[in-house]
Coordinates of C-alpha atoms in Angstrom, one line a residue:
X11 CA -48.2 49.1 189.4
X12 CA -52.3 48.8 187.6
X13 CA -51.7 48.6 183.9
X14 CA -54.6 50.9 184.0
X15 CA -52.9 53.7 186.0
X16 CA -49.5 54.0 183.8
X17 CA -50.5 53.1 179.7
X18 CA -52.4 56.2 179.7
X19 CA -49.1 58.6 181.4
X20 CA -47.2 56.0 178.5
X21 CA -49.6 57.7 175.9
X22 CA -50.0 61.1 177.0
X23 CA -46.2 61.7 177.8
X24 CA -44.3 59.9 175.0
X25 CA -46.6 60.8 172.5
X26 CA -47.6 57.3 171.0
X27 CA -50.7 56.2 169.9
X28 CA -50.8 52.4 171.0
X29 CA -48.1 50.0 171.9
X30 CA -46.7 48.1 169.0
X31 CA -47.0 44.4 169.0
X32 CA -43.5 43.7 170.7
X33 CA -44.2 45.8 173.5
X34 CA -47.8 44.2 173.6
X35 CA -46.1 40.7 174.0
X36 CA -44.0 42.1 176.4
X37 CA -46.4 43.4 178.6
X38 CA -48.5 39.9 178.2
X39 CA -45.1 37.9 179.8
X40 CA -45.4 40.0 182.5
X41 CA -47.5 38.2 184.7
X42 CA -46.0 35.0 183.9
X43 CA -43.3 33.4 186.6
X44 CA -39.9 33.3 184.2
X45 CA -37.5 35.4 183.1
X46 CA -37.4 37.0 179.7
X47 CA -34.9 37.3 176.4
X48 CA -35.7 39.9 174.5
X49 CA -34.2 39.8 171.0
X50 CA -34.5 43.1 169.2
X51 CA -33.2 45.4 166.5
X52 CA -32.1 49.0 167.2
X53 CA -34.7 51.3 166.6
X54 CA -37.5 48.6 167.3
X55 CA -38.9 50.2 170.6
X56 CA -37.0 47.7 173.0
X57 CA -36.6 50.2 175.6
X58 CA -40.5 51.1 176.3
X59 CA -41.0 47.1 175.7
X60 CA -38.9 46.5 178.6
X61 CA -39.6 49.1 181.2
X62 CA -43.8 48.5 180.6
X63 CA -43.4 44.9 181.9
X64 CA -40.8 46.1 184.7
X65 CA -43.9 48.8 185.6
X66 CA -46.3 46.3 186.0
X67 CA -44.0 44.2 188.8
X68 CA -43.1 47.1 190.9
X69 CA -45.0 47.4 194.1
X70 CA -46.2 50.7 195.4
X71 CA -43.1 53.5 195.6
X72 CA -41.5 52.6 199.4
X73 CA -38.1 54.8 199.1
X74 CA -36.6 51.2 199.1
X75 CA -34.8 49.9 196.0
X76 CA -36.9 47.3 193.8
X77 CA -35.6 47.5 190.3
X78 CA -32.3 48.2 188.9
X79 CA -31.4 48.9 185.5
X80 CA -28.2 47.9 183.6
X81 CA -26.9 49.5 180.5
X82 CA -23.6 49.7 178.6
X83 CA -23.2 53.8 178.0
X84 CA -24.1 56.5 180.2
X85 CA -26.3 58.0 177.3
X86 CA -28.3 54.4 177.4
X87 CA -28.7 55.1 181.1
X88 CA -29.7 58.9 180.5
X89 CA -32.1 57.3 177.6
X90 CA -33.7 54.8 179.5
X91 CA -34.0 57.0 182.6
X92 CA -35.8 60.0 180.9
X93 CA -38.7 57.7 179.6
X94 CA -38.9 55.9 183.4
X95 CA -39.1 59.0 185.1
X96 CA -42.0 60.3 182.6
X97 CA -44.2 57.0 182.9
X98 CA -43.5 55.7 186.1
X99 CA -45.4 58.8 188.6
X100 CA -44.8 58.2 192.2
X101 CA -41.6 56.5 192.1
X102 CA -38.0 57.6 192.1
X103 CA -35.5 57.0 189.9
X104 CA -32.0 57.6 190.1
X105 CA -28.9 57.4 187.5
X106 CA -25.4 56.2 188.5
X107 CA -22.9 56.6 185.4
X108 CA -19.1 57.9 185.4
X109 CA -18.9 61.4 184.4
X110 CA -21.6 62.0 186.7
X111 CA -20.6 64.4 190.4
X112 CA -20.6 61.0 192.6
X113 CA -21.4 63.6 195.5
X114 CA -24.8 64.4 193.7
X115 CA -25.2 60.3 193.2
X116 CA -24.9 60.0 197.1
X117 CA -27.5 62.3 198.1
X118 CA -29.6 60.6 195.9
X119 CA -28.9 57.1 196.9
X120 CA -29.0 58.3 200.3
X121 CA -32.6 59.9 200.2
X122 CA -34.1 57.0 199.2
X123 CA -34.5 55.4 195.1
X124 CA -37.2 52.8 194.0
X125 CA -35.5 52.5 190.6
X126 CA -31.8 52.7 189.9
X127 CA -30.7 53.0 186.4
X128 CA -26.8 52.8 186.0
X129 CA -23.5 51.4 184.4
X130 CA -22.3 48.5 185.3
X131 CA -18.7 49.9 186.7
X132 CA -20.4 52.9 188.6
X133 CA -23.0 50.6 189.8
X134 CA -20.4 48.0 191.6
X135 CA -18.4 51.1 193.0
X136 CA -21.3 52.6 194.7
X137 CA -22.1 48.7 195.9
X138 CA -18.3 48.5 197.1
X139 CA -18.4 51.7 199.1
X140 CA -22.4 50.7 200.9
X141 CA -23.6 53.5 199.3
X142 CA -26.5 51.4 198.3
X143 CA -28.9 48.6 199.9
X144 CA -29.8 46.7 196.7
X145 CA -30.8 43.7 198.7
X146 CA -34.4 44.2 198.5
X147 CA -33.9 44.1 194.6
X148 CA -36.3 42.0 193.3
X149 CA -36.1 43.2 189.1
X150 CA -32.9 42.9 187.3
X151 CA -32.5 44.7 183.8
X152 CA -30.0 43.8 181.5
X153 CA -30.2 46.4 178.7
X154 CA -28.0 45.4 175.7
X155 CA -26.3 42.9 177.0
X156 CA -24.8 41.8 174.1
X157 CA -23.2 45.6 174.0
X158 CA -21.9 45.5 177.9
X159 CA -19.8 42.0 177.4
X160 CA -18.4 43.1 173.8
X161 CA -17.2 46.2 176.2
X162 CA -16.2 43.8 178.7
X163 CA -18.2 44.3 181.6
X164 CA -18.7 40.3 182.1
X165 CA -17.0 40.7 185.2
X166 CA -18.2 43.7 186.8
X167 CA -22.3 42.4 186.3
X168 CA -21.0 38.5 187.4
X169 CA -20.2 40.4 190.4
X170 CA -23.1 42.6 191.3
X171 CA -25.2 39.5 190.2
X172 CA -23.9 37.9 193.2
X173 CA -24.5 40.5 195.3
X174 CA -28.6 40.7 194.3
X175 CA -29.7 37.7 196.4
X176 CA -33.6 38.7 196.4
X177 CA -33.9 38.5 192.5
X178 CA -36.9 37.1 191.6
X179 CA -37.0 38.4 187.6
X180 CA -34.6 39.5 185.2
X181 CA -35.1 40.8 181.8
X182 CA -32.3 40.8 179.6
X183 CA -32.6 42.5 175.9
X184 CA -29.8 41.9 173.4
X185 CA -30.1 42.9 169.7
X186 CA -27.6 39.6 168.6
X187 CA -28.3 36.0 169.4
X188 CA -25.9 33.9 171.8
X189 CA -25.0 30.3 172.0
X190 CA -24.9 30.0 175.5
X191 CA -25.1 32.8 178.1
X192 CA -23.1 33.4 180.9
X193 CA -23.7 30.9 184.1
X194 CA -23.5 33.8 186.6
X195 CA -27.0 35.0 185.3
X196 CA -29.5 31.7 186.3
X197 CA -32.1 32.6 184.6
X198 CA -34.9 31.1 185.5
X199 CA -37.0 29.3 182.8
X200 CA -36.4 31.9 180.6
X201 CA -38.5 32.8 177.7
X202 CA -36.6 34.2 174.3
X203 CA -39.1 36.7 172.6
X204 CA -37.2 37.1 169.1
X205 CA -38.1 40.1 167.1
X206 CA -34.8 39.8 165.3
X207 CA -36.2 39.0 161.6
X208 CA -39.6 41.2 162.4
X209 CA -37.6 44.2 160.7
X210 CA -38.6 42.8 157.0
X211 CA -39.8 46.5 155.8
X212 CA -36.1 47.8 156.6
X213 CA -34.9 47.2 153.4
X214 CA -37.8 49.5 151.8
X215 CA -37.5 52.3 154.0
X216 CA -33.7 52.1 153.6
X217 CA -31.8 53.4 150.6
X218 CA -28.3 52.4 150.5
X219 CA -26.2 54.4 147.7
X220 CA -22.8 53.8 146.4
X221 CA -20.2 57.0 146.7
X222 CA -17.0 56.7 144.8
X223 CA -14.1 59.1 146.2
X224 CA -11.2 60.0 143.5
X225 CA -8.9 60.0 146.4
X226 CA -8.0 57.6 149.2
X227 CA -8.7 60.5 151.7
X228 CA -12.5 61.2 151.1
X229 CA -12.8 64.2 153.4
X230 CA -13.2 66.4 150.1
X231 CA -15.4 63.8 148.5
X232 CA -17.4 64.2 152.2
X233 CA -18.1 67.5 151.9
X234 CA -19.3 67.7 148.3
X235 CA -21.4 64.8 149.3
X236 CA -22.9 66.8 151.8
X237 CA -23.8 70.2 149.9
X238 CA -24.8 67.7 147.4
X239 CA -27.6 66.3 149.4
X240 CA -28.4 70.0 150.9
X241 CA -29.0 71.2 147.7
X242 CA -30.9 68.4 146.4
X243 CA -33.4 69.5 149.8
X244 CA -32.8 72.7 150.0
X245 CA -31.4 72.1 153.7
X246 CA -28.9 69.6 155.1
X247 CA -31.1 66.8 156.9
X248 CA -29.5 65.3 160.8
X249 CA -26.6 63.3 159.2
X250 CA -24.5 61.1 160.8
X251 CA -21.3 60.5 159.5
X252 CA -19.5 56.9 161.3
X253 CA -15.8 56.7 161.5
X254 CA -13.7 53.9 162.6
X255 CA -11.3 56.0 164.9
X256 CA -11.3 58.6 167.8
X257 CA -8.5 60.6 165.4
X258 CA -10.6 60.1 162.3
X259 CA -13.6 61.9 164.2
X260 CA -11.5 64.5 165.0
X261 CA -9.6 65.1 161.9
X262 CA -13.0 65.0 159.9
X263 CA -14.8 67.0 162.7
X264 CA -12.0 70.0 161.5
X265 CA -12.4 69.8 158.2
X266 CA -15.9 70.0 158.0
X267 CA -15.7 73.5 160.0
X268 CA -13.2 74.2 157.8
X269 CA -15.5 74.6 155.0
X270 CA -18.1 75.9 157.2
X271 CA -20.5 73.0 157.6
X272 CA -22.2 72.9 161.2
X273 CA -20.6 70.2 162.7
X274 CA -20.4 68.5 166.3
X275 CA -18.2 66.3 167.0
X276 CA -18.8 62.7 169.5
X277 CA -16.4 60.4 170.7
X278 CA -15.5 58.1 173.6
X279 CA -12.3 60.1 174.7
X280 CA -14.4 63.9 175.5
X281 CA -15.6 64.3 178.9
X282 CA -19.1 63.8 179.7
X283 CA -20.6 67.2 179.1
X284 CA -19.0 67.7 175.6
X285 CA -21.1 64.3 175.0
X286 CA -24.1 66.1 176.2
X287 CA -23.8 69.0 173.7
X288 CA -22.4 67.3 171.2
X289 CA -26.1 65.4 170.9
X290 CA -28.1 68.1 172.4
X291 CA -26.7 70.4 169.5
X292 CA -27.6 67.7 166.7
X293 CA -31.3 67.3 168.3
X294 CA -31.7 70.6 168.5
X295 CA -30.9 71.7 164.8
X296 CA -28.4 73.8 165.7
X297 CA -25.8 71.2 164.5
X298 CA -27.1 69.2 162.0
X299 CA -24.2 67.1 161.2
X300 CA -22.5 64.7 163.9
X301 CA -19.5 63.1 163.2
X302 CA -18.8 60.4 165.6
X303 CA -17.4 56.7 166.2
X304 CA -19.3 53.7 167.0
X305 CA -20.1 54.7 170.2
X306 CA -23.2 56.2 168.8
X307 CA -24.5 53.7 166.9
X308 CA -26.2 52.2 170.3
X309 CA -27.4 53.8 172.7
X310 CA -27.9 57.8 171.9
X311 CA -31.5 59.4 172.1
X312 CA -31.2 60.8 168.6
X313 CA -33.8 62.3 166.5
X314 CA -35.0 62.6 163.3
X315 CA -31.9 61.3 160.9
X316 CA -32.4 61.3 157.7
X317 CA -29.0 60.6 156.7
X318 CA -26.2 57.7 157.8
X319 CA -22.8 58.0 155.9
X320 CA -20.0 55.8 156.2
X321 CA -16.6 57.8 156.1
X322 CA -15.3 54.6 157.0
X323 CA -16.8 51.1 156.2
X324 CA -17.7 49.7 159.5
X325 CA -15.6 46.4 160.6
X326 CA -17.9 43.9 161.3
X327 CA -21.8 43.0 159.4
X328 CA -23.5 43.7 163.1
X329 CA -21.5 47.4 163.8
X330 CA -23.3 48.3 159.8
X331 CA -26.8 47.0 161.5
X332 CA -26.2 49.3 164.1
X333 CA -25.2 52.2 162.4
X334 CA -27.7 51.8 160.1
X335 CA -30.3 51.7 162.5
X336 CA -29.7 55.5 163.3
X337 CA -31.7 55.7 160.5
X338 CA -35.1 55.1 158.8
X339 CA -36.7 53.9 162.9
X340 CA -40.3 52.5 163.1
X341 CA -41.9 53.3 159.9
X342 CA -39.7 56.3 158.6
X343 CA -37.2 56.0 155.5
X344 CA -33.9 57.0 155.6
X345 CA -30.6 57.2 152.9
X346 CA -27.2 55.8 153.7
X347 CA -24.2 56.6 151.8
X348 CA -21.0 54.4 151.6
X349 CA -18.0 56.2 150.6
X350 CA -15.5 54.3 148.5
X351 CA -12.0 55.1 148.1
X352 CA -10.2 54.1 144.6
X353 CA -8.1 51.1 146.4
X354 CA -11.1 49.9 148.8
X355 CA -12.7 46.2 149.1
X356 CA -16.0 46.5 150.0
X357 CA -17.2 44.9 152.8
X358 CA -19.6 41.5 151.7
X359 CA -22.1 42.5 153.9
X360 CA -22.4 45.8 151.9
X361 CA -24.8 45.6 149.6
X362 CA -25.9 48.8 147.2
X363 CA -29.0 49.8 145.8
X364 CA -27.6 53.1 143.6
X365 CA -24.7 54.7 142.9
X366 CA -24.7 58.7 143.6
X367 CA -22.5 60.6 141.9
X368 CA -21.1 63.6 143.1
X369 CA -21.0 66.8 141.3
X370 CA -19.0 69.4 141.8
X371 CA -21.3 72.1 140.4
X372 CA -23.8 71.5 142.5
X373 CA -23.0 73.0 145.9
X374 CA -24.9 74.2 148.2
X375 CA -23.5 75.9 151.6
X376 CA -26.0 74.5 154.3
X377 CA -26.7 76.7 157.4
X378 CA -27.7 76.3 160.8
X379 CA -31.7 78.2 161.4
X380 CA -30.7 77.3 165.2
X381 CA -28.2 78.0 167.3
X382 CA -27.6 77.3 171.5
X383 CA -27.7 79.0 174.6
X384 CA -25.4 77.8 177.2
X385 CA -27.5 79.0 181.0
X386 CA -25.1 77.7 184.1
X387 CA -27.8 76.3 186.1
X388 CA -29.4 72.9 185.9
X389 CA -31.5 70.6 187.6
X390 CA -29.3 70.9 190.8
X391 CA -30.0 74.6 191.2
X392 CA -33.7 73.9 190.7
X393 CA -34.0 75.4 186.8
X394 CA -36.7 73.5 184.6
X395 CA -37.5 73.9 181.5
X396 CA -40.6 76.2 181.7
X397 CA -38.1 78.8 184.1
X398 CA -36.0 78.8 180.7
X399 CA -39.0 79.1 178.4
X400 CA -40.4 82.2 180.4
X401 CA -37.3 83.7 180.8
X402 CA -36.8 83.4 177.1
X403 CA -40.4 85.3 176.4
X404 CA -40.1 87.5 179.3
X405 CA -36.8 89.0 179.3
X406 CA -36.0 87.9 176.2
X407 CA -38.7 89.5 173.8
X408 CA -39.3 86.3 171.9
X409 CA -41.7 84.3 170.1
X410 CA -42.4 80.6 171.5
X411 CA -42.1 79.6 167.3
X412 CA -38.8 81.4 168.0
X413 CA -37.4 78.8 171.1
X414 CA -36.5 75.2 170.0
X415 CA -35.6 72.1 172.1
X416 CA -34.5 73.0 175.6
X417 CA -32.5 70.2 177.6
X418 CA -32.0 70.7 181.3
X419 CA -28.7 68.8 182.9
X420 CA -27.8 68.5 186.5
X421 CA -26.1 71.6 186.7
X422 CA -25.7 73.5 183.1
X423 CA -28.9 73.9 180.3
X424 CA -29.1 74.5 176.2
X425 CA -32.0 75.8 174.5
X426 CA -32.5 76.3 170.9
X427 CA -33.2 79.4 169.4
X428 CA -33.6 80.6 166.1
X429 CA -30.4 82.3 164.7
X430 CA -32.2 85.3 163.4
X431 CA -33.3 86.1 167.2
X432 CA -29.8 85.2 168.6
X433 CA -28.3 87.9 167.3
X434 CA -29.7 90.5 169.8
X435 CA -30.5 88.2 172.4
X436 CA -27.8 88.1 174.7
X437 CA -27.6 91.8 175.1
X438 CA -31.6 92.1 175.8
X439 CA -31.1 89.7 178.7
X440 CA -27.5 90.7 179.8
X441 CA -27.6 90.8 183.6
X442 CA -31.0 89.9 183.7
X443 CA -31.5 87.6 186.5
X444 CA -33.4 83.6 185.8
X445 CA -35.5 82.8 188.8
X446 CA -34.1 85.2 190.8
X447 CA -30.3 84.4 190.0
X448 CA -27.5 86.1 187.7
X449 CA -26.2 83.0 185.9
X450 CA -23.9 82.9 182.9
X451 CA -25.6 83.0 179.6
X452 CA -23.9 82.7 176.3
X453 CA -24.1 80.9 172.7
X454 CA -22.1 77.9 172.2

């Protein structure tokens, strides 16, 4: 694929201006005959930097498999999936990740894909069952590789490895250094591109503040922290708050709605589609706090946060990098608050630039101006995001200022509305039929 023909679809459909100077070096490797290391921080831009270069090898779109794409979580996949199939006109591109209807991943596979994004486990099942013919592959993408053999998936990519014969290129992107990689890879030549240290302005754009809790369970000192900061803005910014434990997200998660704070709740244990909303809700306003374990501190296409807050103080220097890195991306600023507990160490890689005090005057009860429709169609039953949109004006009676972020799945969609507006709403569109179909309609 012409540079020429897909930096101006990069432009137009992500929004961006010009390519910063990582992605630039990136795309200058690209011609050259050796595989690539590419050493970045979260929030740098490392996805775009590797799929421009991966754009530029492809050969026209055939139906036959020329690229596939490895990633740790199933929102990585998603992620890295959306932006290919904006950018990269002409070809297909297909996602294989558990939680996903394997029926719907066959079709797929079996109608032809240029580009396969996927998990490694998902990936080597469909290889096991000759669901896929990946050996024309000439492009292998190892997205965050760092993150798939800390989850141990070493075995699972040694063994599709082996089965990718016609590999001429792989890219592999890590945000950690390693001493010596795994043999199964022979890499050829490789050249490391290390953006690791070229994060120097993080530590202006990043305000870390102290937070003492009188008790050792800080859920009450949480939520005073919270109306604290909502009523120093008026509103409650996208917060994260990090926990260290599956029950921790849950028990926090409660209490939170307890005291009425919009809250969503994301973890490894819920089923795919809670996942979806869970992230959907925070992006769309609707839910402005997410509570959630370190499974989103990689990975997630989040939004706008304003706010990181550790519940719990992460257990290793590189999980605080990464949770951190929710936060204050590309040239943004962004506040994270550490709460202490009266019998706490703190962590030596913790290191504070204020204390915030909490008072207990100063509340402030933040509320949601959003809130989400649930519609029962997706992708799969051929609904897009404009069918929503009109059906919204149309049936609906709204304003477009009054419909937020709409996000289409394979076979459910949410959109954003204001809460004003929702009020009403389902009765004006109750049995009202969405491109020609009844489909169930509610708010979450």
């Amino acid at each position: 694929m012409r540079e020429k023909e897909f930096l101006p679809l990069v432009k137009g459909k992500l929004g961006i201006n010009e390519l910063n100077p990582m992605q630039l070096k990136m795309m200058q490797t690209a011609t050259e005959a050796r595989d690539i290391i590419l050493l970045s921080p979260t929030g740098s831009g490392k996805t775009l930097a590797f799929i421009l270069p991966m754009l530029k090898m492809l050969k026209p779109a055939t139906g036959r498999l020329q690229a596939i794409v490895i990633a740790p979580s199933r929102e990585l996949v998603l992620q890295i999936a959306g932006i290919i199939r904006n950018v990269a006109s002409g070809y297909k591109t297909t996602v294989l990740y558990g939680g996903h209807k394997v029926e719907d991943e066959v079709n797929s596979l079996q109608a032809g894909t240029d580009i396969i994004v996927a998990t490694p486990g998902r990936l080597l099942d469909h290889i096991n069952r000759r669901n896929i013919d990946v050996l024309p592959t000439r492009i292998l993408v190892l997205d965050e590789f760092d993150k798939s053999l800390e989850l141990g998936f070493e075995k699972e990519m040694k063994k599709i490895v082996e089965r990718l014969k016609n590999v001429s290129r792989i890219l592999l992107t890590s945000a950690t250094k390693a001493d010596v990689l795994p043999s199964f890879l022979r890499l050829n030549n490789p050249l490391t591109i290390d953006y690791l240290e070229d994060n120097s302005g993080l530590k202006e754009r990043l305000r870390v503040h102290r937070v003492d809790s009188d008790s050792n369970d800080k859920l009450a000192s949480l939520s005073l922290l919270l109306e604290n900061i909502a009523a120093d803005k008026g509103e409650l910014p996208r917060s994260i708050i990090f926990v260290n434990h599956r029950e921790s997200a849950e028990r926090t998660a409660k209490y939170l709605k307890s005291r009425g704070l919009p809250v969503s709740l994301y973890h490894g244990a819920l089923d795919q589609r809670d996942r979806e909303t869970a992230v959907a809700q925070f992006n769309n306003g609707s839910r402005p706090i997410l509570v959630a374990t370190d499974l989103a501190a990689r990975g997630l296409d989040i939004e706008g946060v304003q706010n990181i807050i550790h519940y719990h103080q992460p257990l290793t220097a590189e999980t605080y990098t990464h949770r951190n890195g929710r936060t204050a991306r590309v040239d943004r600023s962004g506040d994270v608050y550490v709460l202490i507990g009266p019998e706490e160490d703190i962590k030596d890689y913790i290191e504070f630039d204020t204390t915030r005090y909490l008072d207990s005057e100063k509340r402030f009860k933040p509320e949601s101006t959003m809130e989400t429709l649930y519609f029962s169609a997706g992708k799969r039953e051929k609904l897009s995001k404009g069918d929503i949109l009109g059906f919204l004006v149309k049936e609906g009676g709204l304003e477009t200022s009054q419909i937020g972020k709409i996000d289409v799945f394979d076979h459910y969609a949410l959109a954003a509305v204001s809460s004003q507006s929702a009020e009403n709403l389902i009765e004006r569109i109750k049995g009202k039929k969405i491109k020609g179909e009844k489909r169930l309609i509610s708010i979450l």
